[in-house]
Amino acid sequence: MNSQILVVDFGSQVTKLIARRVRENGVYCEIEPFQKVNEKFLKSRNFKGFILSGSPSSVDDRNFPKLKRKFFKKNVPILGICYGAQLITKILGGKVESCKKREFGLANLKKTKNSELIDSINFEKSNSKVWMSHSDSILKLPSDFESVASTDNSTNAIIQNKKSNIYGIQFHPEVTHTKKGKLILSNFLFKICSCTKDWDIKSLKNNLILDIKNKLKNNNVICALSGGVDSTVSASLISKAVGKNLKCFYVDTGLMRKNETLQLKELFKKYLDSKFKIINSSNLFFKNLKGITDPEKKRKIIGKTFIKIFEKYSQNQKSVKYLAQGTLYPDVIESVAIVGKKSLTIKSHHNVGGLPKKMNFKLIEPLRNLFKDEVRELGKELGLPHTIINRHPFPGPGLAIRVLGEVTKSRVKTLQEADYIFVEELKKNNLYHKIWQAFCVLLPVKTVGVMGDSRTYEQICILRAVTSTDGMTAETFKFDQDFLSKCANKIVNNVDGINRVCFDLTTKPPGTIEYE
Ligand code: XMP
């Protein structure tokens, strides 16, 4: 890649979005926390431009996050967004002050001077809407800077120093609410940084395969497959690079959806030119989960059981030097500890990748610079089937966290049958791909019902379906009532052990997507 942009992260909630927008423009981009952006790091790379992110901090804080003055003298174009613009101002001798009124939400941008940053953008009418979220504003510009656009509350909504190629924007061009945000970023990339569009999925695929070949040489590599899109795409890439030197293994926990292990076996056989082994461990998982009802205990037991199985399997892989993991970019980006508080653990997440800390393998993570939607594109480019690429996410602990209460083989079977009916109905009615995640949950309570002339006393099944972009927040999917009634009927009539079906209306927050 010739054109590389560095996003310097000061802890904003939307830093990742900046990187997405840059990549959407066909330009490769990375994020680094501000603490890491030192001379040594910058010398090792050849960035064509820097973007400074927003931050929850204020440049008036005693220990405000900053960059050395030298950083601003490199003759590489800089774009500061919100806090980034305030930091430019402060470091280069201007003045930032706390606003009398916090500016949050939409504002109208007025162009006051010409600038390459807003070149060829028509800010008339609704196109002038920009998204503001700040409590400080730029009061006095550093010398050689000028203001080129304003809003009612911010005289200096866009500032520039044309000679040094340094720009500052008070609003957020990376969020979709800013109508012309994408164009502003594209002006920065192409008109100011002279980047070329050389980030596309096809060349990415070829480059990644070449990199893997160079890295692995003739060494053997193992990969834990879960059937999810990340591990499958990373196995497929490695398989294309080293063929039979890749050994994939899949742990059958007994906690997968109906027929899933079988389907995955067929798919892997068809799409991976590598060795593939299923480790059937369902008895061990059920044994370890016996009598356990506490959600966190369940998760920890499942995590530990995975690790034990992995250790046992890997001890026999004497000739294997590398372990492949489907780690994605959002997992890699370090969150910047501005306030030093650790976020609360809501649930202890884990994937099949929850592997032992001490291992005799070197790691290979071919997707570590990619976002989820890029991985899906890559999967398509690799010829993987739609069914794998666009599957709903499935949690590492599997159905154990959807069978509330004790996890027994028979309760898992009951849930598998109900879930299968619900998901098949979604597919038949072209709803599956409109939904982020849909599944059934089995409650540990029984209610009375009547079937035929007999009294029943059975469990409750919950239908859950949500829309989301990243799983961090979620909305309930709005079904037609007839569709839900049909699913409820079908489940009660066909699944032993369930006599009542309910639909969950809870969004996230306050709920979580999964139940445990
Ligand atoms: P929650 O329940 O936290 O879920 O709202 C958000 C998203 O994460 C998935 N999830 C997991 N994924 N290992 C995973 O790989 C886990 O332990 C895990 N727990 C939840 C969940 O399915 C949803 O997509």
Short mmCIF file of C-alpha atoms in Angstrom, two decimals, residues 50-432:
data_model
loop_
_atom_site.label_atom_id
_atom_site.label_comp_id
_atom_site.label_asym_id
_atom_site.label_seq_id
_atom_site.Cartn_x
_atom_site.Cartn_y
_atom_site.Cartn_z
CA PHE A 50 -2.43 12.16 10.08
CA ILE A 51 -5.92 12.46 11.53
CA LEU A 52 -6.25 13.38 15.21
CA SER A 53 -9.39 11.99 16.83
CA GLY A 54 -11.82 13.46 19.34
CA SER A 55 -11.54 12.76 23.06
CA PRO A 56 -13.52 12.78 26.29
CA SER A 57 -10.70 14.98 27.70
CA SER A 58 -10.24 18.73 27.52
CA VAL A 59 -7.00 20.48 26.55
CA ASP A 60 -7.56 22.44 29.77
CA ASP A 61 -7.14 19.26 31.88
CA ARG A 62 -3.92 19.20 33.85
CA ASN A 63 -2.59 16.07 32.12
CA PHE A 64 -4.33 16.46 28.81
CA PRO A 65 -3.45 13.85 26.15
CA LYS A 66 -1.05 15.43 23.70
CA LEU A 67 1.61 15.05 21.04
CA LYS A 68 5.00 16.72 21.01
CA ARG A 69 5.31 20.04 19.10
CA LYS A 70 7.69 18.26 16.70
CA PHE A 71 4.79 16.19 15.43
CA PHE A 72 3.23 19.32 13.90
CA LYS A 73 6.39 20.26 12.00
CA LYS A 74 6.78 17.16 9.88
CA ASN A 75 5.41 18.57 6.68
CA VAL A 76 2.84 15.77 6.60
CA PRO A 77 -0.80 16.98 6.33
CA ILE A 78 -2.75 16.90 9.60
CA LEU A 79 -6.50 16.95 10.16
CA GLY A 80 -7.70 17.44 13.72
CA ILE A 81 -11.28 16.46 14.52
CA CYS A 82 -12.98 18.10 17.54
CA TYR A 83 -10.46 17.53 20.36
CA GLY A 84 -7.86 17.06 17.61
CA ALA A 85 -8.59 20.59 16.33
CA GLN A 86 -8.44 21.98 19.87
CA LEU A 87 -5.13 20.24 20.46
CA ILE A 88 -3.66 21.76 17.28
CA THR A 89 -4.84 25.17 18.52
CA LYS A 90 -3.41 24.75 22.00
CA ILE A 91 -0.04 23.31 20.99
CA LEU A 92 0.51 25.87 18.23
CA GLY A 93 -0.24 28.87 20.42
CA GLY A 94 -3.98 29.57 20.04
CA LYS A 95 -6.61 29.58 22.78
CA VAL A 96 -9.31 27.05 23.62
CA GLU A 97 -12.03 27.81 26.11
CA SER A 98 -14.90 26.01 27.71
CA CYS A 99 -18.13 26.93 25.84
CA LYS A 100 -20.85 28.72 27.73
CA LYS A 101 -23.27 26.32 26.14
CA ARG A 102 -22.28 22.76 25.31
CA GLU A 103 -22.89 22.26 21.57
CA PHE A 104 -24.38 18.86 20.96
CA GLY A 105 -26.31 17.70 17.89
CA LEU A 106 -26.87 19.18 14.47
CA ALA A 107 -25.64 22.62 13.44
CA ASN A 108 -25.61 24.48 10.11
CA LEU A 109 -22.22 25.07 8.58
CA LYS A 110 -21.52 28.32 6.71
CA LYS A 111 -18.53 28.59 4.43
CA THR A 112 -16.67 31.85 4.97
CA LYS A 113 -13.52 31.29 2.84
CA ASN A 114 -12.27 28.87 0.23
CA SER A 115 -10.43 25.81 1.40
CA GLU A 116 -9.30 22.58 -0.27
CA LEU A 117 -10.93 20.72 2.61
CA ILE A 118 -14.39 21.86 1.54
CA ASP A 119 -13.62 22.29 -2.14
CA SER A 120 -16.51 21.46 -4.54
CA ILE A 121 -18.90 20.88 -1.65
CA ASN A 122 -22.21 22.64 -1.83
CA PHE A 123 -23.27 23.50 1.71
CA GLU A 124 -26.68 24.78 0.73
CA LYS A 125 -29.83 23.84 2.67
CA SER A 126 -29.85 20.38 4.30
CA ASN A 127 -26.34 19.67 3.05
CA SER A 128 -24.97 22.13 5.55
CA LYS A 129 -25.89 19.94 8.53
CA VAL A 130 -22.91 18.92 10.65
CA TRP A 131 -22.77 16.92 13.88
CA MET A 132 -21.33 18.72 16.90
CA SER A 133 -20.42 17.25 20.26
CA HIS A 134 -18.12 19.50 22.26
CA SER A 135 -17.90 21.53 25.43
CA ASP A 136 -14.71 23.45 24.51
CA SER A 137 -14.27 25.70 21.53
CA ILE A 138 -11.49 27.48 19.69
CA LEU A 139 -11.38 31.07 20.85
CA LYS A 140 -8.16 32.40 19.31
CA LEU A 141 -6.40 30.86 16.31
CA PRO A 142 -2.68 30.11 16.32
CA SER A 143 -0.67 32.44 14.07
CA ASP A 144 -0.89 31.72 10.34
CA PHE A 145 -4.27 29.98 10.81
CA GLU A 146 -7.56 31.24 9.39
CA SER A 147 -11.18 30.26 9.88
CA VAL A 148 -12.92 28.99 6.74
CA ALA A 149 -16.33 27.98 8.07
CA SER A 150 -18.55 28.69 11.06
CA THR A 151 -21.79 27.64 12.76
CA ASP A 152 -24.07 29.74 14.97
CA ASN A 153 -22.17 28.66 18.09
CA SER A 154 -18.68 28.13 16.66
CA THR A 155 -16.96 30.92 14.78
CA ASN A 156 -14.06 28.58 14.10
CA ALA A 157 -15.84 25.44 12.92
CA ILE A 158 -13.11 24.76 10.33
CA ILE A 159 -9.63 26.24 10.59
CA GLN A 160 -6.60 25.90 8.36
CA ASN A 161 -2.96 26.74 7.92
CA LYS A 162 -2.56 26.21 4.19
CA LYS A 163 1.21 26.61 4.22
CA SER A 164 1.76 23.87 6.81
CA ASN A 165 -1.16 21.76 5.58
CA ILE A 166 -2.77 21.64 9.01
CA TYR A 167 -6.57 21.62 9.29
CA GLY A 168 -8.95 21.50 12.21
CA ILE A 169 -12.67 20.70 12.28
CA GLN A 170 -14.83 21.31 15.32
CA PHE A 171 -17.61 18.94 14.17
CA HIS A 172 -17.47 15.21 13.36
CA PRO A 173 -17.17 14.41 9.62
CA GLU A 174 -16.95 10.66 10.37
CA VAL A 175 -20.56 10.28 11.56
CA THR A 176 -23.35 9.89 9.03
CA HIS A 177 -25.30 12.83 10.52
CA THR A 178 -22.73 15.15 8.94
CA LYS A 179 -24.17 15.17 5.44
CA LYS A 180 -20.97 16.05 3.58
CA GLY A 181 -18.56 14.43 6.07
CA LYS A 182 -17.45 11.74 3.65
CA LEU A 183 -16.62 14.36 1.01
CA ILE A 184 -14.64 16.45 3.48
CA LEU A 185 -12.57 13.39 4.41
CA SER A 186 -12.14 12.50 0.76
CA ASN A 187 -10.86 16.05 0.03
CA PHE A 188 -8.35 15.64 2.84
CA LEU A 189 -7.17 12.27 1.51
CA PHE A 190 -6.93 13.04 -2.19
CA LYS A 191 -6.58 16.82 -2.55
CA ILE A 192 -4.47 17.51 0.52
CA CYS A 193 -2.57 14.24 1.21
CA SER A 194 -2.42 13.17 -2.49
CA CYS A 195 -3.34 9.59 -1.58
CA THR A 196 -4.21 7.12 -4.33
CA LYS A 197 -6.99 4.56 -4.12
CA ASP A 198 -5.07 1.34 -3.63
CA TRP A 199 -7.04 -0.38 -0.89
CA ASP A 200 -9.40 -2.89 -2.47
CA ILE A 201 -10.42 -6.37 -1.48
CA LYS A 202 -8.91 -8.19 -4.45
CA SER A 203 -5.41 -6.79 -3.98
CA LEU A 204 -5.84 -7.22 -0.25
CA LYS A 205 -6.59 -10.92 -0.72
CA ASN A 206 -3.53 -11.46 -2.92
CA ASN A 207 -1.27 -9.48 -0.58
CA LEU A 208 -2.50 -11.37 2.48
CA ILE A 209 -1.91 -14.75 0.83
CA LEU A 210 1.59 -13.66 -0.18
CA ASP A 211 2.32 -12.39 3.35
CA ILE A 212 1.15 -15.67 4.88
CA LYS A 213 3.32 -17.68 2.46
CA ASN A 214 6.35 -15.57 3.34
CA LYS A 215 5.70 -15.80 7.04
CA LEU A 216 4.91 -19.50 7.33
CA LYS A 217 7.37 -20.81 4.71
CA ASN A 218 7.24 -24.60 5.06
CA ASN A 219 6.06 -24.65 8.65
CA ASN A 220 2.88 -26.31 9.81
CA VAL A 221 0.03 -24.27 11.27
CA ILE A 222 -3.10 -25.20 13.21
CA CYS A 223 -6.37 -23.29 13.29
CA ALA A 224 -9.30 -23.63 15.67
CA LEU A 225 -12.43 -23.34 13.52
CA SER A 226 -15.73 -22.35 15.07
CA GLY A 227 -17.75 -22.08 11.88
CA GLY A 228 -18.05 -18.34 12.34
CA VAL A 229 -17.06 -15.98 9.56
CA ASP A 230 -13.76 -14.82 11.12
CA SER A 231 -12.16 -18.20 11.75
CA THR A 232 -13.44 -19.56 8.43
CA VAL A 233 -12.10 -16.64 6.37
CA SER A 234 -8.75 -16.78 8.11
CA ALA A 235 -8.51 -20.56 7.59
CA SER A 236 -9.48 -20.13 3.94
CA LEU A 237 -6.72 -17.54 3.37
CA ILE A 238 -4.10 -19.73 5.05
CA SER A 239 -5.35 -22.76 3.19
CA LYS A 240 -4.83 -20.89 -0.11
CA ALA A 241 -1.33 -19.93 1.01
CA VAL A 242 0.01 -23.20 2.45
CA GLY A 243 -2.54 -25.90 1.55
CA LYS A 244 -1.91 -29.14 3.42
CA ASN A 245 0.44 -27.48 5.93
CA LEU A 246 -2.71 -26.16 7.59
CA LYS A 247 -4.53 -28.43 10.04
CA CYS A 248 -7.93 -27.22 11.16
CA PHE A 249 -9.72 -28.54 14.18
CA TYR A 250 -13.26 -27.99 15.32
CA VAL A 251 -14.48 -28.72 18.83
CA ASP A 252 -17.95 -30.23 18.89
CA THR A 253 -19.22 -29.05 22.28
CA GLY A 254 -22.71 -30.50 21.87
CA LEU A 255 -23.85 -26.91 22.38
CA MET A 256 -24.15 -25.98 18.72
CA ARG A 257 -27.38 -25.47 16.79
CA LYS A 258 -29.28 -28.37 15.17
CA ASN A 259 -27.23 -30.13 12.44
CA GLU A 260 -24.55 -27.45 12.68
CA THR A 261 -21.54 -29.73 13.12
CA LEU A 262 -22.60 -31.83 10.16
CA GLN A 263 -23.17 -28.82 7.92
CA LEU A 264 -19.84 -27.30 8.87
CA LYS A 265 -18.05 -30.58 8.17
CA GLU A 266 -19.48 -30.60 4.63
CA LEU A 267 -18.65 -26.94 4.08
CA PHE A 268 -15.09 -27.22 5.31
CA LYS A 269 -14.52 -30.29 3.15
CA LYS A 270 -15.74 -28.38 0.12
CA TYR A 271 -14.04 -25.05 0.70
CA LEU A 272 -10.79 -25.76 2.53
CA ASP A 273 -7.92 -27.50 0.84
CA SER A 274 -6.50 -28.52 4.22
CA LYS A 275 -6.63 -31.22 6.86
CA PHE A 276 -9.68 -31.04 9.09
CA LYS A 277 -10.44 -32.77 12.39
CA ILE A 278 -13.56 -32.76 14.54
CA ILE A 279 -12.89 -33.25 18.23
CA ASN A 280 -16.06 -34.63 19.75
CA SER A 281 -16.10 -33.36 23.32
CA SER A 282 -19.80 -33.00 24.02
CA ASN A 283 -19.78 -35.51 26.90
CA LEU A 284 -17.02 -33.57 28.62
CA PHE A 285 -18.86 -30.25 28.29
CA PHE A 286 -22.12 -31.70 29.67
CA LYS A 287 -20.23 -33.40 32.50
CA ASN A 288 -18.48 -30.17 33.47
CA LEU A 289 -21.73 -28.18 33.28
CA LYS A 290 -23.73 -30.62 35.40
CA GLY A 291 -25.67 -28.85 38.17
CA ILE A 292 -24.39 -25.38 37.13
CA THR A 293 -27.00 -22.63 36.78
CA ASP A 294 -25.00 -19.45 37.38
CA PRO A 295 -24.34 -17.67 34.03
CA GLU A 296 -20.78 -16.56 34.81
CA LYS A 297 -19.84 -19.99 36.18
CA LYS A 298 -21.16 -21.57 32.97
CA ARG A 299 -19.08 -19.23 30.82
CA LYS A 300 -15.92 -19.82 32.84
CA ILE A 301 -16.37 -23.61 32.80
CA ILE A 302 -16.87 -23.61 29.05
CA GLY A 303 -13.81 -21.39 28.53
CA LYS A 304 -11.66 -23.65 30.69
CA THR A 305 -12.93 -26.80 28.99
CA PHE A 306 -12.00 -25.35 25.59
CA ILE A 307 -8.51 -24.59 26.85
CA LYS A 308 -8.02 -28.10 28.26
CA ILE A 309 -9.11 -29.67 24.96
CA PHE A 310 -6.86 -27.33 23.02
CA GLU A 311 -3.87 -28.10 25.25
CA LYS A 312 -4.39 -31.83 24.89
CA TYR A 313 -4.75 -31.56 21.12
CA SER A 314 -1.81 -29.23 20.67
CA GLN A 315 0.57 -31.35 22.77
CA ASN A 316 0.34 -33.94 20.01
CA GLN A 317 1.20 -31.43 17.30
CA LYS A 318 4.96 -31.62 17.65
CA SER A 319 5.69 -30.44 14.13
CA VAL A 320 3.40 -27.41 14.36
CA LYS A 321 5.00 -23.99 14.81
CA TYR A 322 2.10 -21.61 14.25
CA LEU A 323 -1.41 -21.11 15.57
CA ALA A 324 -3.90 -19.18 13.41
CA GLN A 325 -6.54 -16.97 14.97
CA GLY A 326 -9.36 -14.95 13.43
CA THR A 327 -8.64 -11.84 15.49
CA LEU A 328 -10.15 -8.68 13.97
CA TYR A 329 -9.00 -5.07 14.06
CA PRO A 330 -11.53 -3.91 16.66
CA ASP A 331 -10.09 -6.56 19.04
CA VAL A 332 -6.57 -5.32 18.39
CA ILE A 333 -7.03 -1.58 18.75
CA GLU A 334 -6.08 -0.73 22.28
CA SER A 335 -8.65 1.41 23.95
CA VAL A 336 -6.96 4.49 25.22
CA ALA A 337 -7.10 4.80 28.99
CA ILE A 338 -7.68 8.54 29.22
CA VAL A 339 -9.42 8.48 32.57
CA GLY A 340 -7.71 5.33 33.75
CA LYS A 341 -10.94 3.52 34.55
CA LYS A 342 -11.39 -0.06 33.49
CA SER A 343 -14.75 -0.75 31.92
CA LEU A 344 -17.00 -3.02 33.93
CA THR A 345 -17.24 -6.66 32.94
CA ILE A 346 -20.84 -7.25 31.95
CA LYS A 347 -20.23 -10.79 30.69
CA SER A 348 -16.97 -12.67 30.34
CA HIS A 349 -16.93 -13.16 26.58
CA HIS A 350 -14.87 -15.81 24.95
CA ASN A 351 -14.42 -17.39 21.57
CA VAL A 352 -12.87 -20.65 20.56
CA GLY A 353 -9.88 -18.32 20.52
CA GLY A 354 -9.91 -18.15 24.33
CA LEU A 355 -6.68 -20.09 24.35
CA PRO A 356 -4.02 -20.74 27.00
CA LYS A 357 -1.78 -17.77 27.81
CA LYS A 358 1.44 -19.83 27.63
CA MET A 359 1.82 -21.68 24.38
CA ASN A 360 4.63 -23.06 22.32
CA PHE A 361 3.21 -21.59 19.14
CA LYS A 362 3.79 -18.37 17.31
CA LEU A 363 0.55 -16.60 16.42
CA ILE A 364 -0.61 -15.78 12.93
CA GLU A 365 -3.61 -13.46 12.69
CA PRO A 366 -4.22 -12.61 9.03
CA LEU A 367 -7.35 -10.52 9.73
CA ARG A 368 -5.90 -8.36 12.48
CA ASN A 369 -6.05 -5.19 10.36
CA LEU A 370 -9.60 -5.69 9.12
CA PHE A 371 -13.09 -4.70 10.17
CA LYS A 372 -15.96 -7.20 10.16
CA ASP A 373 -17.54 -5.98 6.93
CA GLU A 374 -14.14 -6.10 5.22
CA VAL A 375 -13.78 -9.70 6.39
CA ARG A 376 -17.16 -10.49 4.85
CA GLU A 377 -16.05 -8.90 1.55
CA LEU A 378 -12.84 -10.90 1.71
CA GLY A 379 -14.84 -14.07 2.33
CA LYS A 380 -16.82 -13.36 -0.85
CA GLU A 381 -13.61 -12.74 -2.78
CA LEU A 382 -12.28 -16.09 -1.51
CA GLY A 383 -15.38 -17.80 -2.90
CA LEU A 384 -16.83 -18.80 0.48
CA PRO A 385 -20.57 -19.43 0.42
CA HIS A 386 -23.15 -16.85 1.41
CA THR A 387 -24.32 -19.18 4.23
CA ILE A 388 -21.00 -18.80 6.02
CA ILE A 389 -20.33 -15.15 5.23
CA ASN A 390 -23.70 -13.84 6.29
CA ARG A 391 -24.50 -16.09 9.22
CA HIS A 392 -25.88 -14.49 12.34
CA PRO A 393 -23.26 -14.19 15.09
CA PHE A 394 -23.20 -17.10 17.51
CA PRO A 395 -21.61 -16.85 20.96
CA GLY A 396 -18.54 -18.93 21.88
CA PRO A 397 -20.34 -20.67 24.80
CA GLY A 398 -23.09 -21.70 22.37
CA LEU A 399 -26.54 -22.80 23.49
CA ALA A 400 -25.37 -23.17 27.10
CA ILE A 401 -26.09 -19.47 27.60
CA ARG A 402 -29.50 -19.77 25.92
CA VAL A 403 -30.61 -22.75 28.02
CA LEU A 404 -31.21 -20.85 31.24
CA GLY A 405 -30.78 -22.92 34.36
CA GLU A 406 -29.05 -26.29 34.20
CA VAL A 407 -27.64 -27.32 30.81
CA THR A 408 -28.65 -30.93 30.10
CA LYS A 409 -28.54 -32.85 26.84
CA SER A 410 -32.31 -33.07 26.73
CA ARG A 411 -32.87 -29.34 27.36
CA VAL A 412 -30.30 -28.46 24.68
CA LYS A 413 -32.10 -30.79 22.27
CA THR A 414 -35.43 -29.09 23.06
CA LEU A 415 -33.89 -25.67 22.37
CA GLN A 416 -32.20 -26.88 19.16
CA GLU A 417 -35.55 -28.03 17.77
CA ALA A 418 -37.35 -24.77 18.62
CA ASP A 419 -34.48 -22.61 17.34
CA TYR A 420 -34.38 -24.58 14.09
CA ILE A 421 -38.09 -23.95 13.46
CA PHE A 422 -37.77 -20.21 14.17
CA VAL A 423 -34.68 -19.71 11.99
CA GLU A 424 -36.07 -21.81 9.12
CA GLU A 425 -39.26 -19.69 9.17
CA LEU A 426 -37.14 -16.53 9.01
CA LYS A 427 -35.28 -17.89 6.01
CA LYS A 428 -38.46 -19.01 4.25
CA ASN A 429 -39.98 -15.56 4.72
CA ASN A 430 -36.85 -13.67 3.57
CA LEU A 431 -36.38 -12.15 6.99
CA TYR A 432 -33.11 -13.81 8.07
#
